[in-house]
Amino acid sequence: MTTAEFQLNVLPLKNKLYAFACRLLTNAEEARDTVQEVMLKMWESGKPLADYENIEAWCMTMVRNRSLDKIRVGNIRQQHLKVIHRGKRFEKPHSEKMELQEMVQHVIRFMNTLPVVQRELVELRDFQEKSYEELVEITGLEMSQVKVYLHRARKTIREKITELNAYGLQHN
Amino acid sequence: MLMDYNTTDIKPLLEKFWAGETSSHEENWLKKFFNENPSPKGMEEDAMYFLALSSSCSMRLDSSFDHELMSRIRNKEQRTTAFRWTLRIAASVIFIVGLVTVSQWVFKTDEPPVQITQTTNTTQPVDLEVMRAFEQTKSALLLISSKLNKGQEQTMMLSKFDEAQVRIKPTSEQ
């Protein structure tokens, strides 16, 4: 792969890979380093671009494996990652906007406290809108496992939202 | 896309979603629905999840990431090019040295006598074994030639038999 091919085909994937690494590692610096390591490794391999069937899925798998290794070693400091809010719903009076942002922050926090295998599926399916086939390819799980873990993840978040509504924000 | 479903289909579709059984098409439809209807009655809690999905995004990597990565790649690229050149030069040197060695060996084996006369004439230090072999061969040849000379002297004696035979013949005829 030439440097020009790399810049055209691999570098634009940086934000997707970074979002995925952030969801897995819950640490911005570690996620940044992981994406850089994976991209450098890919360039160093010298493999021709045509040899990659699905370059995005390949990079995602590499980021996943590297992140899981880091989690296994266990010296990752968890952070509450800053969430950027967007959309018309936030164009509201200050107090209402703050409340809405706080609710969203809670939902994101629920996601980040899920087991790693569940939160990676939520990131890939619900945020990045990948197909089930891609989920299988990236994670190496069986299709049935993917569906079960995704179901558990969504169910857990849904239950926590109900609790949040029942007890109010001040108790969470 | 929104027209594919009626709003009455929402509840069963949501159940399907929480069970992890919706297709990509259905999930996109739900996202659009909640985007257009931010807080539908009786579905506020479901709407929260979709609000989180549509209204938030993780931090993004800025251009400093690109600069850092590309400079590291260029450094590695330069180092690789330098290493390749070193390899090429080393291979050329090995090839030339090899060629010289082989040609010297071929030269030595093809013309050994010339080598000996050259070394003796130029009074350069001569390989002791070669000299010994040369001396031994020389003495062996001298020995053969001396023996041959001796043999030649003895064969001269054979002519005396002829002379005797000639003298005897006339007396026997008388």
PDB file of N, CA and C in Angstrom, chain A residues 3 6-7 11 14-15 18-19 23 28 32 35-36 39-40 43-44 81-86 89-90 100 103-104 107-108 111 122 125-127 129 132 147 151 154-155 157-158 161-162 165, chain B residues 16-24 27-28 31 34 38-39 44-49 51-66 68-70 72-74 76-77 80:
ATOM      1  N   THR A   3       1.706   5.380   0.288  1.00  0.00           N
ATOM      2  CA  THR A   3       1.305   6.403   1.262  1.00  0.00           C
ATOM      3  C   THR A   3       0.029   7.113   0.785  1.00  0.00           C
ATOM      4  N   PHE A   6      -2.923   4.928   1.396  1.00  0.00           N
ATOM      5  CA  PHE A   6      -3.185   4.919   2.838  1.00  0.00           C
ATOM      6  C   PHE A   6      -3.975   6.168   3.239  1.00  0.00           C
ATOM      7  N   GLN A   7      -3.546   7.309   2.743  1.00  0.00           N
ATOM      8  CA  GLN A   7      -4.219   8.571   3.084  1.00  0.00           C
ATOM      9  C   GLN A   7      -5.651   8.620   2.559  1.00  0.00           C
ATOM     10  N   LEU A  11      -6.870   6.522   6.402  1.00  0.00           N
ATOM     11  CA  LEU A  11      -6.948   7.683   7.304  1.00  0.00           C
ATOM     12  C   LEU A  11      -8.386   8.194   7.527  1.00  0.00           C
ATOM     13  N   LYS A  14     -10.518   7.144  10.639  1.00  0.00           N
ATOM     14  CA  LYS A  14     -10.018   7.434  11.996  1.00  0.00           C
ATOM     15  C   LYS A  14     -11.120   7.682  13.031  1.00  0.00           C
ATOM     16  N   ASN A  15     -12.178   8.432  12.649  1.00  0.00           N
ATOM     17  CA  ASN A  15     -13.200   8.762  13.654  1.00  0.00           C
ATOM     18  C   ASN A  15     -14.071   7.569  14.042  1.00  0.00           C
ATOM     19  N   TYR A  18     -11.885   5.503  16.216  1.00  0.00           N
ATOM     20  CA  TYR A  18     -11.686   6.182  17.497  1.00  0.00           C
ATOM     21  C   TYR A  18     -12.930   6.042  18.382  1.00  0.00           C
ATOM     22  N   ALA A  19     -14.112   6.204  17.783  1.00  0.00           N
ATOM     23  CA  ALA A  19     -15.359   6.067  18.546  1.00  0.00           C
ATOM     24  C   ALA A  19     -15.471   4.652  19.121  1.00  0.00           C
ATOM     25  N   ARG A  23     -15.361   3.587  23.054  1.00  0.00           N
ATOM     26  CA  ARG A  23     -16.434   2.816  23.694  1.00  0.00           C
ATOM     27  C   ARG A  23     -15.841   1.608  24.441  1.00  0.00           C
ATOM     28  N   ALA A  28      -9.845   8.393  26.468  1.00  0.00           N
ATOM     29  CA  ALA A  28      -9.589   9.088  25.196  1.00  0.00           C
ATOM     30  C   ALA A  28      -8.150   8.919  24.692  1.00  0.00           C
ATOM     31  N   ARG A  32      -6.908   6.974  21.326  1.00  0.00           N
ATOM     32  CA  ARG A  32      -6.124   7.663  20.285  1.00  0.00           C
ATOM     33  C   ARG A  32      -4.869   6.845  19.947  1.00  0.00           C
ATOM     34  N   VAL A  35      -5.722   3.631  17.962  1.00  0.00           N
ATOM     35  CA  VAL A  35      -6.011   3.879  16.531  1.00  0.00           C
ATOM     36  C   VAL A  35      -4.702   4.123  15.779  1.00  0.00           C
ATOM     37  N   GLN A  36      -3.810   4.895  16.393  1.00  0.00           N
ATOM     38  CA  GLN A  36      -2.530   5.185  15.734  1.00  0.00           C
ATOM     39  C   GLN A  36      -1.693   3.898  15.557  1.00  0.00           C
ATOM     40  N   MET A  39      -3.192   1.771  12.731  1.00  0.00           N
ATOM     41  CA  MET A  39      -2.949   2.354  11.398  1.00  0.00           C
ATOM     42  C   MET A  39      -1.481   2.190  10.992  1.00  0.00           C
ATOM     43  N   LEU A  40      -0.568   2.406  11.946  1.00  0.00           N
ATOM     44  CA  LEU A  40       0.866   2.242  11.646  1.00  0.00           C
ATOM     45  C   LEU A  40       1.184   0.790  11.278  1.00  0.00           C
ATOM     46  N   TRP A  43       0.071   0.024   7.797  1.00  0.00           N
ATOM     47  CA  TRP A  43       0.965   0.582   6.784  1.00  0.00           C
ATOM     48  C   TRP A  43       2.269  -0.214   6.709  1.00  0.00           C
ATOM     49  N   GLU A  44       2.788  -0.594   7.878  1.00  0.00           N
ATOM     50  CA  GLU A  44       4.065  -1.329   7.928  1.00  0.00           C
ATOM     51  C   GLU A  44       3.975  -2.718   7.304  1.00  0.00           C
ATOM     52  N   LEU A  81     -16.138  10.079  29.361  1.00  0.00           N
ATOM     53  CA  LEU A  81     -15.831  10.786  28.119  1.00  0.00           C
ATOM     54  C   LEU A  81     -16.853  11.890  27.859  1.00  0.00           C
ATOM     55  N   LYS A  82     -16.314  13.004  27.419  1.00  0.00           N
ATOM     56  CA  LYS A  82     -17.169  14.156  27.118  1.00  0.00           C
ATOM     57  C   LYS A  82     -18.010  13.831  25.876  1.00  0.00           C
ATOM     58  N   VAL A  83     -19.278  14.068  25.981  1.00  0.00           N
ATOM     59  CA  VAL A  83     -20.153  13.785  24.835  1.00  0.00           C
ATOM     60  C   VAL A  83     -20.526  15.099  24.162  1.00  0.00           C
ATOM     61  N   ILE A  84     -20.447  15.074  22.847  1.00  0.00           N
ATOM     62  CA  ILE A  84     -20.821  16.284  22.097  1.00  0.00           C
ATOM     63  C   ILE A  84     -22.300  16.145  21.731  1.00  0.00           C
ATOM     64  N   HIS A  85     -23.088  17.146  22.081  1.00  0.00           N
ATOM     65  CA  HIS A  85     -24.520  17.081  21.782  1.00  0.00           C
ATOM     66  C   HIS A  85     -24.821  17.829  20.498  1.00  0.00           C
ATOM     67  N   ARG A  86     -25.673  17.249  19.721  1.00  0.00           N
ATOM     68  CA  ARG A  86     -26.029  17.891  18.450  1.00  0.00           C
ATOM     69  C   ARG A  86     -27.523  17.689  18.172  1.00  0.00           C
ATOM     70  N   ARG A  89     -32.981  19.389  19.039  1.00  0.00           N
ATOM     71  CA  ARG A  89     -33.590  19.260  20.360  1.00  0.00           C
ATOM     72  C   ARG A  89     -32.815  20.018  21.431  1.00  0.00           C
ATOM     73  N   PHE A  90     -31.569  20.359  21.107  1.00  0.00           N
ATOM     74  CA  PHE A  90     -30.775  21.071  22.095  1.00  0.00           C
ATOM     75  C   PHE A  90     -30.823  22.591  21.905  1.00  0.00           C
ATOM     76  N   LEU A 100     -31.887  17.998  29.403  1.00  0.00           N
ATOM     77  CA  LEU A 100     -31.832  17.040  28.299  1.00  0.00           C
ATOM     78  C   LEU A 100     -30.421  16.457  28.138  1.00  0.00           C
ATOM     79  N   MET A 103     -29.706  13.978  30.816  1.00  0.00           N
ATOM     80  CA  MET A 103     -30.370  12.683  30.551  1.00  0.00           C
ATOM     81  C   MET A 103     -29.541  11.860  29.558  1.00  0.00           C
ATOM     82  N   VAL A 104     -29.132  12.533  28.492  1.00  0.00           N
ATOM     83  CA  VAL A 104     -28.334  11.845  27.473  1.00  0.00           C
ATOM     84  C   VAL A 104     -27.026  11.331  28.075  1.00  0.00           C
ATOM     85  N   VAL A 107     -27.665   8.140  29.848  1.00  0.00           N
ATOM     86  CA  VAL A 107     -27.858   6.988  28.946  1.00  0.00           C
ATOM     87  C   VAL A 107     -26.490   6.515  28.425  1.00  0.00           C
ATOM     88  N   ILE A 108     -25.637   7.478  28.058  1.00  0.00           N
ATOM     89  CA  ILE A 108     -24.296   7.128  27.563  1.00  0.00           C
ATOM     90  C   ILE A 108     -23.500   6.425  28.664  1.00  0.00           C
ATOM     91  N   MET A 111     -24.492   2.907  28.951  1.00  0.00           N
ATOM     92  CA  MET A 111     -23.870   2.120  27.867  1.00  0.00           C
ATOM     93  C   MET A 111     -22.439   1.753  28.235  1.00  0.00           C
ATOM     94  N   VAL A 122     -23.276  -2.475  20.959  1.00  0.00           N
ATOM     95  CA  VAL A 122     -24.127  -1.270  20.945  1.00  0.00           C
ATOM     96  C   VAL A 122     -23.476  -0.195  20.083  1.00  0.00           C
ATOM     97  N   ARG A 125     -23.597  -1.469  16.297  1.00  0.00           N
ATOM     98  CA  ARG A 125     -24.934  -1.592  15.709  1.00  0.00           C
ATOM     99  C   ARG A 125     -25.743  -0.298  15.821  1.00  0.00           C
ATOM    100  N   ASP A 126     -25.833   0.254  17.038  1.00  0.00           N
ATOM    101  CA  ASP A 126     -26.749   1.370  17.245  1.00  0.00           C
ATOM    102  C   ASP A 126     -26.150   2.721  16.884  1.00  0.00           C
ATOM    103  N   PHE A 127     -24.848   2.876  17.081  1.00  0.00           N
ATOM    104  CA  PHE A 127     -24.223   4.160  16.713  1.00  0.00           C
ATOM    105  C   PHE A 127     -23.705   4.127  15.274  1.00  0.00           C
ATOM    106  N   GLU A 129     -24.286   1.805  12.957  1.00  0.00           N
ATOM    107  CA  GLU A 129     -25.279   1.199  12.035  1.00  0.00           C
ATOM    108  C   GLU A 129     -24.686   0.128  11.123  1.00  0.00           C
ATOM    109  N   TYR A 132     -25.579  -7.023  10.764  1.00  0.00           N
ATOM    110  CA  TYR A 132     -25.250  -8.150  11.650  1.00  0.00           C
ATOM    111  C   TYR A 132     -24.059  -8.943  11.111  1.00  0.00           C
ATOM    112  N   LYS A 147     -26.784 -11.567  18.586  1.00  0.00           N
ATOM    113  CA  LYS A 147     -28.167 -11.153  18.854  1.00  0.00           C
ATOM    114  C   LYS A 147     -28.493 -11.218  20.343  1.00  0.00           C
ATOM    115  N   HIS A 151     -29.351  -7.964  22.605  1.00  0.00           N
ATOM    116  CA  HIS A 151     -30.632  -7.962  23.328  1.00  0.00           C
ATOM    117  C   HIS A 151     -30.404  -7.640  24.803  1.00  0.00           C
ATOM    118  N   ARG A 154     -29.380  -3.879  25.261  1.00  0.00           N
ATOM    119  CA  ARG A 154     -30.496  -2.932  25.106  1.00  0.00           C
ATOM    120  C   ARG A 154     -31.469  -3.047  26.287  1.00  0.00           C
ATOM    121  N   LYS A 155     -31.690  -4.282  26.703  1.00  0.00           N
ATOM    122  CA  LYS A 155     -32.613  -4.525  27.814  1.00  0.00           C
ATOM    123  C   LYS A 155     -32.094  -3.845  29.089  1.00  0.00           C
ATOM    124  N   ILE A 157     -30.045  -1.297  29.341  1.00  0.00           N
ATOM    125  CA  ILE A 157     -30.133   0.171  29.231  1.00  0.00           C
ATOM    126  C   ILE A 157     -31.581   0.634  29.416  1.00  0.00           C
ATOM    127  N   ARG A 158     -32.485  -0.113  28.791  1.00  0.00           N
ATOM    128  CA  ARG A 158     -33.914   0.230  28.898  1.00  0.00           C
ATOM    129  C   ARG A 158     -34.357   0.196  30.363  1.00  0.00           C
ATOM    130  N   ILE A 161     -33.016   3.182  32.210  1.00  0.00           N
ATOM    131  CA  ILE A 161     -33.747   4.423  31.870  1.00  0.00           C
ATOM    132  C   ILE A 161     -35.047   4.478  32.681  1.00  0.00           C
ATOM    133  N   THR A 162     -35.729   3.335  32.815  1.00  0.00           N
ATOM    134  CA  THR A 162     -36.965   3.269  33.609  1.00  0.00           C
ATOM    135  C   THR A 162     -36.676   3.656  35.064  1.00  0.00           C
ATOM    136  N   ASN A 165     -36.084   7.345  35.340  1.00  0.00           N
ATOM    137  CA  ASN A 165     -37.349   8.085  35.284  1.00  0.00           C
ATOM    138  C   ASN A 165     -38.123   7.957  36.581  1.00  0.00           C
TER     139      ASN A 165
ATOM    140  N   LYS B  16     -39.682  -5.432  19.401  1.00  0.00           N
ATOM    141  CA  LYS B  16     -38.718  -6.163  18.573  1.00  0.00           C
ATOM    142  C   LYS B  16     -37.308  -5.584  18.725  1.00  0.00           C
ATOM    143  N   PHE B  17     -37.270  -4.244  18.800  1.00  0.00           N
ATOM    144  CA  PHE B  17     -35.966  -3.578  18.924  1.00  0.00           C
ATOM    145  C   PHE B  17     -35.283  -3.956  20.233  1.00  0.00           C
ATOM    146  N   TRP B  18     -36.020  -3.861  21.344  1.00  0.00           N
ATOM    147  CA  TRP B  18     -35.416  -4.179  22.654  1.00  0.00           C
ATOM    148  C   TRP B  18     -35.034  -5.653  22.747  1.00  0.00           C
ATOM    149  N   ALA B  19     -35.705  -6.478  21.963  1.00  0.00           N
ATOM    150  CA  ALA B  19     -35.357  -7.914  21.962  1.00  0.00           C
ATOM    151  C   ALA B  19     -34.170  -8.203  21.043  1.00  0.00           C
ATOM    152  N   GLY B  20     -33.715  -7.160  20.339  1.00  0.00           N
ATOM    153  CA  GLY B  20     -32.561  -7.326  19.436  1.00  0.00           C
ATOM    154  C   GLY B  20     -32.903  -8.083  18.170  1.00  0.00           C
ATOM    155  N   GLU B  21     -34.133  -7.892  17.688  1.00  0.00           N
ATOM    156  CA  GLU B  21     -34.566  -8.661  16.513  1.00  0.00           C
ATOM    157  C   GLU B  21     -34.915  -7.784  15.299  1.00  0.00           C
ATOM    158  N   THR B  22     -34.699  -6.484  15.397  1.00  0.00           N
ATOM    159  CA  THR B  22     -35.063  -5.604  14.280  1.00  0.00           C
ATOM    160  C   THR B  22     -34.007  -5.611  13.183  1.00  0.00           C
ATOM    161  N   SER B  23     -34.459  -5.368  11.961  1.00  0.00           N
ATOM    162  CA  SER B  23     -33.519  -5.277  10.840  1.00  0.00           C
ATOM    163  C   SER B  23     -32.959  -3.851  10.785  1.00  0.00           C
ATOM    164  N   SER B  24     -31.948  -3.654   9.955  1.00  0.00           N
ATOM    165  CA  SER B  24     -31.346  -2.315   9.820  1.00  0.00           C
ATOM    166  C   SER B  24     -32.401  -1.314   9.336  1.00  0.00           C
ATOM    167  N   GLU B  27     -34.679  -0.361  12.178  1.00  0.00           N
ATOM    168  CA  GLU B  27     -33.985   0.498  13.150  1.00  0.00           C
ATOM    169  C   GLU B  27     -33.837   1.921  12.624  1.00  0.00           C
ATOM    170  N   ASN B  28     -33.555   2.034  11.323  1.00  0.00           N
ATOM    171  CA  ASN B  28     -33.458   3.369  10.725  1.00  0.00           C
ATOM    172  C   ASN B  28     -34.809   4.080  10.796  1.00  0.00           C
ATOM    173  N   LYS B  31     -35.318   5.344  14.304  1.00  0.00           N
ATOM    174  CA  LYS B  31     -34.486   6.534  14.556  1.00  0.00           C
ATOM    175  C   LYS B  31     -35.133   7.780  13.960  1.00  0.00           C
ATOM    176  N   PHE B  34     -38.335   8.830  15.975  1.00  0.00           N
ATOM    177  CA  PHE B  34     -38.066   9.544  17.229  1.00  0.00           C
ATOM    178  C   PHE B  34     -37.392  10.895  16.993  1.00  0.00           C
ATOM    179  N   PRO B  38     -40.017  13.842  19.055  1.00  0.00           N
ATOM    180  CA  PRO B  38     -39.028  13.719  20.138  1.00  0.00           C
ATOM    181  C   PRO B  38     -39.533  13.048  21.409  1.00  0.00           C
ATOM    182  N   SER B  39     -40.822  13.274  21.758  1.00  0.00           N
ATOM    183  CA  SER B  39     -41.278  12.679  22.998  1.00  0.00           C
ATOM    184  C   SER B  39     -42.729  12.200  22.883  1.00  0.00           C
ATOM    185  N   GLU B  44     -41.857   7.830  26.214  1.00  0.00           N
ATOM    186  CA  GLU B  44     -40.797   8.769  26.600  1.00  0.00           C
ATOM    187  C   GLU B  44     -39.474   8.066  26.901  1.00  0.00           C
ATOM    188  N   GLU B  45     -39.603   6.926  27.561  1.00  0.00           N
ATOM    189  CA  GLU B  45     -38.375   6.212  27.955  1.00  0.00           C
ATOM    190  C   GLU B  45     -37.660   5.625  26.735  1.00  0.00           C
ATOM    191  N   ASP B  46     -38.460   5.107  25.794  1.00  0.00           N
ATOM    192  CA  ASP B  46     -37.858   4.590  24.554  1.00  0.00           C
ATOM    193  C   ASP B  46     -37.166   5.723  23.804  1.00  0.00           C
ATOM    194  N   ALA B  47     -37.855   6.889  23.831  1.00  0.00           N
ATOM    195  CA  ALA B  47     -37.332   8.048  23.099  1.00  0.00           C
ATOM    196  C   ALA B  47     -35.968   8.481  23.636  1.00  0.00           C
ATOM    197  N   MET B  48     -35.736   8.282  24.939  1.00  0.00           N
ATOM    198  CA  MET B  48     -34.459   8.673  25.558  1.00  0.00           C
ATOM    199  C   MET B  48     -33.265   7.977  24.893  1.00  0.00           C
ATOM    200  N   TYR B  49     -33.478   6.685  24.641  1.00  0.00           N
ATOM    201  CA  TYR B  49     -32.387   5.899  24.036  1.00  0.00           C
ATOM    202  C   TYR B  49     -32.064   6.438  22.638  1.00  0.00           C
ATOM    203  N   LEU B  51     -32.733   9.341  21.510  1.00  0.00           N
ATOM    204  CA  LEU B  51     -32.198  10.701  21.616  1.00  0.00           C
ATOM    205  C   LEU B  51     -30.680  10.621  21.857  1.00  0.00           C
ATOM    206  N   ALA B  52     -30.289   9.709  22.707  1.00  0.00           N
ATOM    207  CA  ALA B  52     -28.846   9.542  22.998  1.00  0.00           C
ATOM    208  C   ALA B  52     -28.096   9.123  21.731  1.00  0.00           C
ATOM    209  N   LEU B  53     -28.723   8.258  20.945  1.00  0.00           N
ATOM    210  CA  LEU B  53     -28.065   7.783  19.716  1.00  0.00           C
ATOM    211  C   LEU B  53     -27.919   8.900  18.682  1.00  0.00           C
ATOM    212  N   SER B  54     -28.999   9.690  18.549  1.00  0.00           N
ATOM    213  CA  SER B  54     -28.993  10.675  17.466  1.00  0.00           C
ATOM    214  C   SER B  54     -28.374  12.010  17.856  1.00  0.00           C
ATOM    215  N   SER B  55     -28.346  12.295  19.150  1.00  0.00           N
ATOM    216  CA  SER B  55     -27.918  13.647  19.522  1.00  0.00           C
ATOM    217  C   SER B  55     -26.528  13.706  20.144  1.00  0.00           C
ATOM    218  N   SER B  56     -25.877  12.587  20.217  1.00  0.00           N
ATOM    219  CA  SER B  56     -24.545  12.630  20.813  1.00  0.00           C
ATOM    220  C   SER B  56     -23.556  11.921  19.908  1.00  0.00           C
ATOM    221  N   CYS B  57     -22.345  12.372  19.969  1.00  0.00           N
ATOM    222  CA  CYS B  57     -21.302  11.640  19.260  1.00  0.00           C
ATOM    223  C   CYS B  57     -20.030  11.695  20.102  1.00  0.00           C
ATOM    224  N   SER B  58     -19.209  10.716  19.913  1.00  0.00           N
ATOM    225  CA  SER B  58     -17.981  10.666  20.701  1.00  0.00           C
ATOM    226  C   SER B  58     -17.034  11.751  20.217  1.00  0.00           C
ATOM    227  N   MET B  59     -15.993  11.965  20.965  1.00  0.00           N
ATOM    228  CA  MET B  59     -14.996  12.958  20.553  1.00  0.00           C
ATOM    229  C   MET B  59     -14.373  12.538  19.230  1.00  0.00           C
ATOM    230  N   ARG B  60     -13.931  13.525  18.510  1.00  0.00           N
ATOM    231  CA  ARG B  60     -13.332  13.248  17.199  1.00  0.00           C
ATOM    232  C   ARG B  60     -11.843  13.534  17.232  1.00  0.00           C
ATOM    233  N   LEU B  61     -11.148  12.866  16.314  1.00  0.00           N
ATOM    234  CA  LEU B  61      -9.703  13.095  16.221  1.00  0.00           C
ATOM    235  C   LEU B  61      -9.462  14.278  15.293  1.00  0.00           C
ATOM    236  N   ASP B  62      -8.706  15.241  15.766  1.00  0.00           N
ATOM    237  CA  ASP B  62      -8.462  16.429  14.941  1.00  0.00           C
ATOM    238  C   ASP B  62      -7.288  16.213  13.977  1.00  0.00           C
ATOM    239  N   SER B  63      -6.918  17.289  13.269  1.00  0.00           N
ATOM    240  CA  SER B  63      -5.875  17.153  12.238  1.00  0.00           C
ATOM    241  C   SER B  63      -4.491  16.889  12.828  1.00  0.00           C
ATOM    242  N   SER B  64      -4.301  17.175  14.127  1.00  0.00           N
ATOM    243  CA  SER B  64      -2.984  16.900  14.731  1.00  0.00           C
ATOM    244  C   SER B  64      -2.689  15.392  14.711  1.00  0.00           C
ATOM    245  N   PHE B  65      -3.762  14.598  14.789  1.00  0.00           N
ATOM    246  CA  PHE B  65      -3.596  13.140  14.707  1.00  0.00           C
ATOM    247  C   PHE B  65      -3.022  12.764  13.331  1.00  0.00           C
ATOM    248  N   ASP B  66      -3.590  13.357  12.278  1.00  0.00           N
ATOM    249  CA  ASP B  66      -3.129  13.074  10.903  1.00  0.00           C
ATOM    250  C   ASP B  66      -1.665  13.459  10.735  1.00  0.00           C
ATOM    251  N   GLU B  68       0.682  13.858  13.001  1.00  0.00           N
ATOM    252  CA  GLU B  68       1.571  12.998  13.799  1.00  0.00           C
ATOM    253  C   GLU B  68       1.768  11.640  13.123  1.00  0.00           C
ATOM    254  N   LEU B  69       0.653  11.056  12.696  1.00  0.00           N
ATOM    255  CA  LEU B  69       0.709   9.729  12.065  1.00  0.00           C
ATOM    256  C   LEU B  69       1.505   9.765  10.757  1.00  0.00           C
ATOM    257  N   MET B  70       1.218  10.776   9.938  1.00  0.00           N
ATOM    258  CA  MET B  70       1.886  10.852   8.634  1.00  0.00           C
ATOM    259  C   MET B  70       3.375  11.130   8.775  1.00  0.00           C
ATOM    260  N   ARG B  72       5.222  10.111  11.264  1.00  0.00           N
ATOM    261  CA  ARG B  72       5.811   8.823  11.690  1.00  0.00           C
ATOM    262  C   ARG B  72       5.963   7.885  10.504  1.00  0.00           C
ATOM    263  N   ILE B  73       4.953   7.888   9.634  1.00  0.00           N
ATOM    264  CA  ILE B  73       4.994   7.028   8.444  1.00  0.00           C
ATOM    265  C   ILE B  73       6.131   7.464   7.512  1.00  0.00           C
ATOM    266  N   ARG B  74       6.279   8.768   7.325  1.00  0.00           N
ATOM    267  CA  ARG B  74       7.348   9.270   6.435  1.00  0.00           C
ATOM    268  C   ARG B  74       8.724   8.929   6.993  1.00  0.00           C
ATOM    269  N   LYS B  76       9.473   6.371   8.865  1.00  0.00           N
ATOM    270  CA  LYS B  76       9.671   4.933   8.658  1.00  0.00           C
ATOM    271  C   LYS B  76       9.998   4.653   7.197  1.00  0.00           C
ATOM    272  N   GLU B  77       9.315   5.389   6.316  1.00  0.00           N
ATOM    273  CA  GLU B  77       9.513   5.219   4.878  1.00  0.00           C
ATOM    274  C   GLU B  77      10.963   5.546   4.502  1.00  0.00           C
ATOM    275  N   THR B  80      13.294   2.885   5.759  1.00  0.00           N
ATOM    276  CA  THR B  80      13.187   1.684   4.920  1.00  0.00           C
ATOM    277  C   THR B  80      13.973   1.872   3.629  1.00  0.00           C
TER     278      THR B  80
END
